[in-house]
Amino acid sequence: MAKGAPRDDAGDRDLRIDTPKRTAAGLPGVTHALGAGVAQMGVRRTALTLLRVNQPGGFDCPGCAWPEPGPGARSHTEFCENGAKAVAEEATLRRITPEFFAAHPISELAERSDHWLGQQGRLTAPVVRHPGSDHYVPISWDEAFALTAAHLSAAEPDEAVFYTSGRTSNEAAFLYQLLARSYGTNNMPDCSNMCHESSGVALSGTIGIGKGSVTLDDIHRAGLIVVVGQNPGTNHPRMLIALEEAKRRGAKILAVNPMPEAGLINFRNPQKPRGLVGRGTPLADQFLQIKVGGDQALFRAIAALLVEWGAVDESFVDRHTSGFEAYTAVLRTLDWADVAAATGLSREEIVAAARLVAASDATIVCWAMGLTQQRESVATIREIVNVQLLRGMLGRPGAGLCPVRGHSNVQGDRTMGIWHEPPPWSPAAGDLLGVPMPTRRGYDTVDALRAMRDGRVRVFVALGGNFAAATPDTAVTEAALRSCALTVHVSTKLNRSHVVPGATSLILPCLGRTERDRQESGEQFVTVEDSMSAVHASRGRLAPASPDLLSEVSIVTRLARALMPESPVPWAAYETDYRAIRKVISLVVPGFEDFEARVSDPAGFTLPHPPRDRLEFPTPSGKALFTAGPLSVIRVPEGRLLLQTVRSHDQYNTTIYGMDDRYRGVRAGRRVVFVNPEDLAALGVADGDTVDLISEWTDGVERRAKSFRAVAYPTARGCAATYFPEANVLVPLDSTAQDSNTPTSKQIIVRLEPVA
Ligand SMILES: Nc1nc2c(c(=O)[nH]1)N[C@H]1C(S)=C(S)[C@@H](COP(=O)(O)OP(=O)(O)OC[C@H]3O[C@@H](n4cnc5c(=O)[nH]c(N)nc54)[C@H](O)[C@@H]3O)O[C@H]1N2
Ligand SMILES: Nc1nc2c(c(=O)[nH]1)N[C@H]1C(S)=C(S)[C@@H](COP(=O)(O)OP(=O)(O)OC[C@H]3O[C@@H](n4cnc5c(=O)[nH]c(N)nc54)[C@H](O)[C@@H]3O)O[C@H]1N2
Ligand SMILES: [Mo]
């Protein structure tokens, strides 16, 4: 067992390393999908459940936010291996009962791994930990709401924090922000702060709206798709089907990544018979193995070449943009030595990539966490916008900007007002509902942690997610949670956050997406918004995991009634019939007019996006903005590596499904660090050696992650990779992206220390 590995876990005892795969999915994907389902749900339930994923009248896959094709074009298996695992994890037949908590003290649970905690099954009844106790014990729902209301009433509104994870439905999210705001605070951090916040900030500052501009149809029609800082084979497997379709129609694909991820290179479509066994589609036409954090320099260099070659769409630039002159002036000063140092790429490689861009009439750039969790994330994404503006790639079919979202409704939650800033429509919503809305900016995730650390937060409420494990600087985070007078977790599964409790702590178990939600007026459905702004219904069909579960909507409305008995908001009516929630959403949130009627269409509807729809830019000048900040070149000190933290193929964020990472050749273990063989040699570390990872940050605090196996891996020179969340202990709380305050989970300077 690895040092520090939790009790009763095999830990990394059987860890094995094979050659990384070059091809994603195909028959192994299907087998793994069904295997995951059968292990947790049995054969019959697996078949019944998986056939309802992403089907009209079924439920939205709780896996990722990649869109489904229109109802007519949908295949019968509109899910993927990892979607199946996400479903199996929720629809599991394993149960956590109050006896479980009697048998396992909290101090013991705190020593277990995330994998072990998740494998114990679904939470079935509300439980409380009273101050000083080492056990969770049963509590009634009414008492749980009264207890929470009492704590919130005793605190100042700004001493409470309301966290949200992106699986929450639009209906629950809308009510939750209404609860927090009518109580009096904008302290609404969410997982997005650690995820695509940088994309939102960069896009709203340049094109005037913080969302991507493409539809699934655009992907199919693109001439060039650039996939930057994203591992779709693992995290958005259905995206590969869209890329394959685009390829079939003649698109080129350019992949930019420090790691040669399996799905980017080659793909076997498991939804087509020949794809199960065939050789697969070679996806990427060019692969740029960039250094971590080098993308801003890459896109600036591409822009410089486009301008030099006269490959600029001048009429688009004249009519729709501002700042072109200042931007080109900066391009003329570009130093190619800086570009080489930042990217690790040769000038020839960059010229070849720029030629692809110059030759394409319809280019889409897709990106995810490889770009958003860097210190210069916002500047990097702005640089991508610059390149797209130079080529006139907005408001045109097959072209645009495509931040690929993570959680299945993270984008919808933001649309519904889950935000640490007051949304523009909140004053009107307050007037309509008769409750004043707070105007002061609230805490985002990092600011919430800082406030907790400094003793300024008394109550922490989480609607989903796993705050303790997802956030940076684990030691600081856990102490922060423990410092609260009350922590409340609305959850489906046991996780790390539950075992680092506040003085009083509640676990409130809720229905998941796959489950039937019955209220007084009958069976309910909820709605979600995908990565491409398409809104549609999601209806669970399975019997709830326990008769004691409440829906998220019930939990929020009942808490609101306990907390604000005089509230003019019709909370009870919202719980009875979710159509009443959609009615008020349709009155206050722009783009949701006639919500109920439009969402009853199985295809749902797509929210407006002014730049895409009408080439209108909701910026102060009415134009899209070229922006040019200083070029960042990360200089890593001698003997150090630039570490990024990634997801394995067997996890959903902090939920660990299993201990394998098939595509990267890792079996039965997670404490590995991938390093380029030449770097290993230079550092005097042998492939297979055990090392500690120590992060070096300006505050001088030593952050150490113990006992990792060094694995020689074809990642870019000077870079290393390991898994989230084990490595979160290495990310300093104050190391965040400029302007978006997102933790720099993909940019940590570390040294390796051999363990004797
Ligand atoms: N099965 C499964 N699906 C998921 C999730 C999951 O955990 N499991 N999580 C969901 C969520 S919330 C999200 S946000 C998404 C995450 O989806 P991804 O962003 O694909 O997730 P990561 O594993 O963080 O992968 C980041 C990728 O960026 C690359 N990268 C790192 N640094 C750089 C850099 O500096 N430049 C470039 N060009 N590339 C870089 C890494 O090598 C890696 O390929 O997936 C969602 N879908
Ligand atoms: N080092 C590092 N840190 C990272 C990242 C990284 O790449 N590297 N990625 C960041 C990103 S992109 C994200 S999005 C965050 C994720 O942060 P979170 O969203 O907070 O974390 P998850 O692991 O997705 O949350 C899992 C928990 O959600 C609960 N859950 C699941 N389904 C439901 C549901 O339907 N309702 C409710 N109420 N609860 C449910 C279960 O109890 C489960 O344990 O982590 C961030 N942290
Ligand atoms: Mo995410």
mmCIF file of N, CA, C and O and ligand atoms in Angstrom, residues 63-65 82-83 191 195-196 227-232 234-237 256-259 261 264 290-295 367-371 373-374 404-407 644-649 651-654 657 664 721 724 746, ligand 1:
data_model
loop_
_atom_site.group_PDB
_atom_site.id
_atom_site.type_symbol
_atom_site.label_atom_id
_atom_site.label_comp_id
_atom_site.label_asym_id
_atom_site.label_seq_id
_atom_site.Cartn_x
_atom_site.Cartn_y
_atom_site.Cartn_z
ATOM 1 N N GLY A 63 -23.447 12.943 -17.303
ATOM 2 C CA GLY A 63 -22.009 12.965 -17.577
ATOM 3 C C GLY A 63 -21.539 14.355 -17.972
ATOM 4 O O GLY A 63 -21.231 15.166 -17.116
ATOM 5 N N CYS A 64 -21.507 14.658 -19.253
ATOM 6 C CA CYS A 64 -20.950 15.947 -19.649
ATOM 7 C C CYS A 64 -21.996 16.821 -20.315
ATOM 8 O O CYS A 64 -23.155 16.449 -20.448
ATOM 9 N N ALA A 65 -21.591 18.013 -20.745
ATOM 10 C CA ALA A 65 -22.524 18.997 -21.290
ATOM 11 C C ALA A 65 -22.539 18.988 -22.820
ATOM 12 O O ALA A 65 -23.080 19.889 -23.440
ATOM 13 N N ASN A 82 -18.357 6.640 -20.728
ATOM 14 C CA ASN A 82 -18.261 7.376 -19.470
ATOM 15 C C ASN A 82 -19.594 7.931 -19.001
ATOM 16 O O ASN A 82 -19.810 8.109 -17.806
ATOM 17 N N GLY A 83 -20.522 8.167 -19.946
ATOM 18 C CA GLY A 83 -21.879 8.524 -19.546
ATOM 19 C C GLY A 83 -22.513 7.341 -18.822
ATOM 20 O O GLY A 83 -23.193 7.499 -17.802
ATOM 21 N N CYS A 191 -19.013 25.551 -9.099
ATOM 22 C CA CYS A 191 -17.913 24.793 -9.695
ATOM 23 C C CYS A 191 -17.358 25.517 -10.909
ATOM 24 O O CYS A 191 -16.197 25.359 -11.266
ATOM 25 N N CYS A 195 -13.704 26.152 -13.253
ATOM 26 C CA CYS A 195 -13.881 25.430 -14.513
ATOM 27 C C CYS A 195 -13.790 26.403 -15.689
ATOM 28 O O CYS A 195 -12.699 26.752 -16.098
ATOM 29 N N HIS A 196 -14.946 26.872 -16.208
ATOM 30 C CA HIS A 196 -14.915 27.733 -17.393
ATOM 31 C C HIS A 196 -15.051 29.213 -17.094
ATOM 32 O O HIS A 196 -15.362 29.989 -18.001
ATOM 33 N N VAL A 227 -8.794 21.730 -31.605
ATOM 34 C CA VAL A 227 -9.150 21.215 -30.274
ATOM 35 C C VAL A 227 -7.971 21.491 -29.340
ATOM 36 O O VAL A 227 -6.914 20.868 -29.469
ATOM 37 N N VAL A 228 -8.156 22.444 -28.445
ATOM 38 C CA VAL A 228 -7.040 22.918 -27.615
ATOM 39 C C VAL A 228 -7.303 22.627 -26.141
ATOM 40 O O VAL A 228 -8.354 22.989 -25.618
ATOM 41 N N GLY A 229 -6.344 21.993 -25.477
ATOM 42 C CA GLY A 229 -6.467 21.843 -24.027
ATOM 43 C C GLY A 229 -7.692 21.065 -23.616
ATOM 44 O O GLY A 229 -8.368 21.417 -22.655
ATOM 45 N N GLN A 230 -7.955 19.996 -24.327
ATOM 46 C CA GLN A 230 -9.154 19.213 -24.047
ATOM 47 C C GLN A 230 -8.867 17.745 -24.361
ATOM 48 O O GLN A 230 -8.148 17.436 -25.305
ATOM 49 N N ASN A 231 -9.455 16.862 -23.574
ATOM 50 C CA ASN A 231 -9.276 15.421 -23.779
ATOM 51 C C ASN A 231 -10.634 14.771 -24.013
ATOM 52 O O ASN A 231 -11.178 14.101 -23.143
ATOM 53 N N PRO A 232 -11.186 14.971 -25.225
ATOM 54 C CA PRO A 232 -12.568 14.525 -25.453
ATOM 55 C C PRO A 232 -12.748 13.008 -25.360
ATOM 56 O O PRO A 232 -13.821 12.558 -24.965
ATOM 57 N N THR A 234 -11.923 11.004 -23.217
ATOM 58 C CA THR A 234 -12.311 10.657 -21.859
ATOM 59 C C THR A 234 -13.462 11.516 -21.349
ATOM 60 O O THR A 234 -14.400 11.010 -20.762
ATOM 61 N N ASN A 235 -13.404 12.815 -21.598
ATOM 62 C CA ASN A 235 -14.330 13.723 -20.912
ATOM 63 C C ASN A 235 -15.550 14.147 -21.720
ATOM 64 O O ASN A 235 -16.542 14.577 -21.144
ATOM 65 N N HIS A 236 -15.472 14.036 -23.038
ATOM 66 C CA HIS A 236 -16.628 14.341 -23.891
ATOM 67 C C HIS A 236 -16.648 13.344 -25.038
ATOM 68 O O HIS A 236 -16.547 13.736 -26.213
ATOM 69 N N PRO A 237 -16.781 12.043 -24.721
ATOM 70 C CA PRO A 237 -16.640 11.041 -25.770
ATOM 71 C C PRO A 237 -17.589 11.230 -26.953
ATOM 72 O O PRO A 237 -17.220 10.949 -28.087
ATOM 73 N N VAL A 256 -4.094 20.525 -30.126
ATOM 74 C CA VAL A 256 -3.027 21.232 -29.405
ATOM 75 C C VAL A 256 -3.049 20.769 -27.959
ATOM 76 O O VAL A 256 -4.012 21.008 -27.236
ATOM 77 N N ASN A 257 -2.010 20.075 -27.536
ATOM 78 C CA ASN A 257 -2.038 19.462 -26.203
ATOM 79 C C ASN A 257 -0.622 19.027 -25.828
ATOM 80 O O ASN A 257 0.119 18.543 -26.684
ATOM 81 N N PRO A 258 -0.251 19.133 -24.562
ATOM 82 C CA PRO A 258 1.056 18.597 -24.165
ATOM 83 C C PRO A 258 1.086 17.071 -24.195
ATOM 84 O O PRO A 258 2.162 16.470 -24.256
ATOM 85 N N MET A 259 -0.106 16.438 -24.135
ATOM 86 C CA MET A 259 -0.171 14.970 -24.110
ATOM 87 C C MET A 259 -0.832 14.470 -25.395
ATOM 88 O O MET A 259 -1.829 15.036 -25.849
ATOM 89 N N GLU A 261 -3.294 12.633 -26.382
ATOM 90 C CA GLU A 261 -4.448 11.929 -25.832
ATOM 91 C C GLU A 261 -5.075 11.007 -26.884
ATOM 92 O O GLU A 261 -5.233 11.390 -28.042
ATOM 93 N N LEU A 264 -7.776 12.093 -29.421
ATOM 94 C CA LEU A 264 -7.423 13.138 -30.378
ATOM 95 C C LEU A 264 -6.749 12.556 -31.608
ATOM 96 O O LEU A 264 -6.740 13.153 -32.673
ATOM 97 N N ILE A 290 2.310 21.040 -27.417
ATOM 98 C CA ILE A 290 2.682 22.329 -26.834
ATOM 99 C C ILE A 290 3.102 22.171 -25.379
ATOM 100 O O ILE A 290 2.685 21.227 -24.710
ATOM 101 N N LYS A 291 3.902 23.095 -24.897
ATOM 102 C CA LYS A 291 4.217 23.127 -23.470
ATOM 103 C C LYS A 291 3.021 23.670 -22.700
ATOM 104 O O LYS A 291 2.299 24.542 -23.212
ATOM 105 N N VAL A 292 2.856 23.227 -21.485
ATOM 106 C CA VAL A 292 1.803 23.760 -20.624
ATOM 107 C C VAL A 292 1.936 25.292 -20.558
ATOM 108 O O VAL A 292 3.038 25.817 -20.376
ATOM 109 N N GLY A 293 0.807 25.963 -20.761
ATOM 110 C CA GLY A 293 0.798 27.427 -20.656
ATOM 111 C C GLY A 293 1.325 28.150 -21.882
ATOM 112 O O GLY A 293 1.483 29.367 -21.856
ATOM 113 N N GLY A 294 1.572 27.439 -22.991
ATOM 114 C CA GLY A 294 2.158 28.077 -24.177
ATOM 115 C C GLY A 294 1.148 28.564 -25.205
ATOM 116 O O GLY A 294 1.526 29.105 -26.248
ATOM 117 N N ASP A 295 -0.130 28.393 -24.943
ATOM 118 C CA ASP A 295 -1.142 28.626 -25.982
ATOM 119 C C ASP A 295 -1.317 30.093 -26.379
ATOM 120 O O ASP A 295 -1.614 30.397 -27.522
ATOM 121 N N TRP A 367 -12.196 24.397 -26.743
ATOM 122 C CA TRP A 367 -11.226 24.274 -25.659
ATOM 123 C C TRP A 367 -11.902 23.897 -24.351
ATOM 124 O O TRP A 367 -13.107 24.015 -24.213
ATOM 125 N N ALA A 368 -11.079 23.418 -23.425
ATOM 126 C CA ALA A 368 -11.596 23.102 -22.092
ATOM 127 C C ALA A 368 -10.521 23.433 -21.054
ATOM 128 O O ALA A 368 -9.823 24.443 -21.179
ATOM 129 N N MET A 369 -10.361 22.550 -20.047
ATOM 130 C CA MET A 369 -9.582 22.918 -18.866
ATOM 131 C C MET A 369 -8.101 23.181 -19.114
ATOM 132 O O MET A 369 -7.446 23.842 -18.312
ATOM 133 N N GLY A 370 -7.543 22.655 -20.207
ATOM 134 C CA GLY A 370 -6.127 22.915 -20.497
ATOM 135 C C GLY A 370 -5.874 24.410 -20.658
ATOM 136 O O GLY A 370 -4.762 24.892 -20.429
ATOM 137 N N LEU A 371 -6.915 25.164 -21.061
ATOM 138 C CA LEU A 371 -6.751 26.608 -21.215
ATOM 139 C C LEU A 371 -7.269 27.420 -20.042
ATOM 140 O O LEU A 371 -6.770 28.506 -19.772
ATOM 141 N N GLN A 373 -7.465 26.813 -16.692
ATOM 142 C CA GLN A 373 -6.889 26.717 -15.344
ATOM 143 C C GLN A 373 -5.419 27.103 -15.324
ATOM 144 O O GLN A 373 -4.593 26.472 -14.670
ATOM 145 N N GLN A 374 -5.088 28.146 -16.093
ATOM 146 C CA GLN A 374 -3.719 28.659 -16.159
ATOM 147 C C GLN A 374 -3.710 30.077 -15.613
ATOM 148 O O GLN A 374 -4.734 30.752 -15.632
ATOM 149 N N VAL A 404 -15.931 24.032 -24.378
ATOM 150 C CA VAL A 404 -16.703 22.801 -24.160
ATOM 151 C C VAL A 404 -16.894 22.622 -22.657
ATOM 152 O O VAL A 404 -15.936 22.394 -21.925
ATOM 153 N N ARG A 405 -18.144 22.784 -22.228
ATOM 154 C CA ARG A 405 -18.449 22.810 -20.790
ATOM 155 C C ARG A 405 -18.325 21.441 -20.163
ATOM 156 O O ARG A 405 -18.376 20.427 -20.847
ATOM 157 N N GLY A 406 -18.263 21.445 -18.845
ATOM 158 C CA GLY A 406 -18.045 20.204 -18.124
ATOM 159 C C GLY A 406 -19.323 19.594 -17.621
ATOM 160 O O GLY A 406 -19.941 18.766 -18.284
ATOM 161 N N HIS A 407 -19.764 20.000 -16.426
ATOM 162 C CA HIS A 407 -20.971 19.467 -15.825
ATOM 163 C C HIS A 407 -22.153 19.677 -16.762
ATOM 164 O O HIS A 407 -22.252 20.702 -17.443
ATOM 165 N N GLN A 644 0.598 19.708 -14.435
ATOM 166 C CA GLN A 644 -0.840 19.928 -14.639
ATOM 167 C C GLN A 644 -1.592 18.743 -14.038
ATOM 168 O O GLN A 644 -1.049 17.640 -13.945
ATOM 169 N N THR A 645 -2.839 18.969 -13.621
ATOM 170 C CA THR A 645 -3.639 17.900 -13.025
ATOM 171 C C THR A 645 -4.787 17.550 -13.964
ATOM 172 O O THR A 645 -5.527 18.430 -14.393
ATOM 173 N N VAL A 646 -4.921 16.267 -14.298
ATOM 174 C CA VAL A 646 -5.938 15.842 -15.275
ATOM 175 C C VAL A 646 -6.882 14.799 -14.672
ATOM 176 O O VAL A 646 -6.656 14.288 -13.581
ATOM 177 N N ARG A 647 -7.918 14.478 -15.445
ATOM 178 C CA ARG A 647 -8.848 13.416 -15.098
ATOM 179 C C ARG A 647 -8.390 12.110 -15.729
ATOM 180 O O ARG A 647 -7.923 12.107 -16.864
ATOM 181 N N SER A 648 -8.568 11.010 -15.021
ATOM 182 C CA SER A 648 -8.305 9.703 -15.616
ATOM 183 C C SER A 648 -9.557 9.269 -16.371
ATOM 184 O O SER A 648 -10.599 9.930 -16.298
ATOM 185 N N HIS A 649 -9.465 8.156 -17.065
ATOM 186 C CA HIS A 649 -10.626 7.658 -17.811
ATOM 187 C C HIS A 649 -11.664 7.034 -16.883
ATOM 188 O O HIS A 649 -12.746 6.679 -17.305
ATOM 189 N N GLN A 651 -12.987 8.305 -13.837
ATOM 190 C CA GLN A 651 -13.435 9.185 -12.771
ATOM 191 C C GLN A 651 -14.390 10.221 -13.328
ATOM 192 O O GLN A 651 -14.387 10.499 -14.529
ATOM 193 N N TYR A 652 -15.228 10.767 -12.447
ATOM 194 C CA TYR A 652 -15.979 11.966 -12.790
ATOM 195 C C TYR A 652 -15.618 13.011 -11.747
ATOM 196 O O TYR A 652 -16.120 12.976 -10.627
ATOM 197 N N ASN A 653 -14.750 13.904 -12.104
ATOM 198 C CA ASN A 653 -14.230 14.886 -11.153
ATOM 199 C C ASN A 653 -13.773 14.173 -9.888
ATOM 200 O O ASN A 653 -12.880 13.341 -9.957
ATOM 201 N N THR A 654 -14.405 14.450 -8.746
ATOM 202 C CA THR A 654 -13.913 13.834 -7.511
ATOM 203 C C THR A 654 -14.514 12.464 -7.268
ATOM 204 O O THR A 654 -14.213 11.828 -6.263
ATOM 205 N N TYR A 657 -14.513 6.245 -10.270
ATOM 206 C CA TYR A 657 -15.254 5.022 -10.606
ATOM 207 C C TYR A 657 -14.395 3.785 -10.412
ATOM 208 O O TYR A 657 -14.869 2.731 -10.034
ATOM 209 N N ARG A 664 -4.265 5.826 -21.063
ATOM 210 C CA ARG A 664 -2.877 6.218 -20.759
ATOM 211 C C ARG A 664 -2.062 5.037 -20.240
ATOM 212 O O ARG A 664 -0.925 5.199 -19.796
ATOM 213 N N ALA A 721 2.343 15.549 -15.531
ATOM 214 C CA ALA A 721 0.896 15.487 -15.295
ATOM 215 C C ALA A 721 0.617 14.462 -14.217
ATOM 216 O O ALA A 721 1.316 13.457 -14.096
ATOM 217 N N PHE A 724 -6.093 14.794 -10.649
ATOM 218 C CA PHE A 724 -6.987 15.534 -9.772
ATOM 219 C C PHE A 724 -7.924 14.480 -9.204
ATOM 220 O O PHE A 724 -8.285 13.586 -9.932
ATOM 221 N N LYS A 746 -3.713 23.676 -13.653
ATOM 222 C CA LYS A 746 -2.906 23.134 -14.744
ATOM 223 C C LYS A 746 -1.547 23.818 -14.821
ATOM 224 O O LYS A 746 -0.878 23.746 -15.846
HETATM 225 N N1 LIG B 1 -15.766 10.996 -17.862
HETATM 226 C C1 LIG B 1 -15.679 12.247 -17.430
HETATM 227 N N2 LIG B 1 -16.261 13.241 -18.129
HETATM 228 C C2 LIG B 1 -16.151 14.524 -17.702
HETATM 229 C C3 LIG B 1 -15.505 14.842 -16.477
HETATM 230 C C4 LIG B 1 -14.871 13.774 -15.773
HETATM 231 O O1 LIG B 1 -14.212 13.982 -14.735
HETATM 232 N N3 LIG B 1 -14.984 12.502 -16.265
HETATM 233 N N4 LIG B 1 -15.493 16.128 -15.999
HETATM 234 C C5 LIG B 1 -16.414 17.087 -16.604
HETATM 235 C C6 LIG B 1 -15.970 18.451 -16.307
HETATM 236 S S1 LIG B 1 -16.593 19.238 -14.930
HETATM 237 C C7 LIG B 1 -15.151 19.125 -17.151
HETATM 238 S S2 LIG B 1 -14.721 20.737 -16.839
HETATM 239 C C8 LIG B 1 -14.670 18.543 -18.407
HETATM 240 C C9 LIG B 1 -13.136 18.550 -18.429
HETATM 241 O O2 LIG B 1 -12.662 18.121 -19.662
HETATM 242 P P1 LIG B 1 -11.097 18.314 -20.027
HETATM 243 O O3 LIG B 1 -10.719 19.735 -20.052
HETATM 244 O O4 LIG B 1 -10.844 17.510 -21.253
HETATM 245 O O5 LIG B 1 -10.427 17.626 -18.732
HETATM 246 P P2 LIG B 1 -8.938 17.438 -18.162
HETATM 247 O O6 LIG B 1 -8.726 16.027 -17.782
HETATM 248 O O7 LIG B 1 -8.753 18.446 -17.104
HETATM 249 O O8 LIG B 1 -8.025 17.639 -19.416
HETATM 250 C C10 LIG B 1 -7.385 18.782 -19.776
HETATM 251 C C11 LIG B 1 -6.623 18.554 -21.071
HETATM 252 O O9 LIG B 1 -5.860 19.736 -21.304
HETATM 253 C C12 LIG B 1 -4.516 19.388 -21.581
HETATM 254 N N5 LIG B 1 -3.678 20.521 -21.140
HETATM 255 C C13 LIG B 1 -3.180 20.765 -19.909
HETATM 256 N N6 LIG B 1 -2.482 21.904 -19.880
HETATM 257 C C14 LIG B 1 -2.523 22.409 -21.148
HETATM 258 C C15 LIG B 1 -1.986 23.574 -21.779
HETATM 259 O O10 LIG B 1 -1.310 24.413 -21.160
HETATM 260 N N7 LIG B 1 -2.254 23.749 -23.094
HETATM 261 C C16 LIG B 1 -2.982 22.854 -23.817
HETATM 262 N N8 LIG B 1 -3.194 23.110 -25.119
HETATM 263 N N9 LIG B 1 -3.473 21.725 -23.259
HETATM 264 C C17 LIG B 1 -3.273 21.523 -21.940
HETATM 265 C C18 LIG B 1 -4.289 18.104 -20.812
HETATM 266 O O11 LIG B 1 -3.185 17.381 -21.337
HETATM 267 C C19 LIG B 1 -5.632 17.399 -21.019
HETATM 268 O O12 LIG B 1 -5.660 16.714 -22.252
HETATM 269 O O13 LIG B 1 -15.097 17.194 -18.569
HETATM 270 C C20 LIG B 1 -16.420 16.891 -18.119
HETATM 271 N N10 LIG B 1 -16.670 15.510 -18.470
#
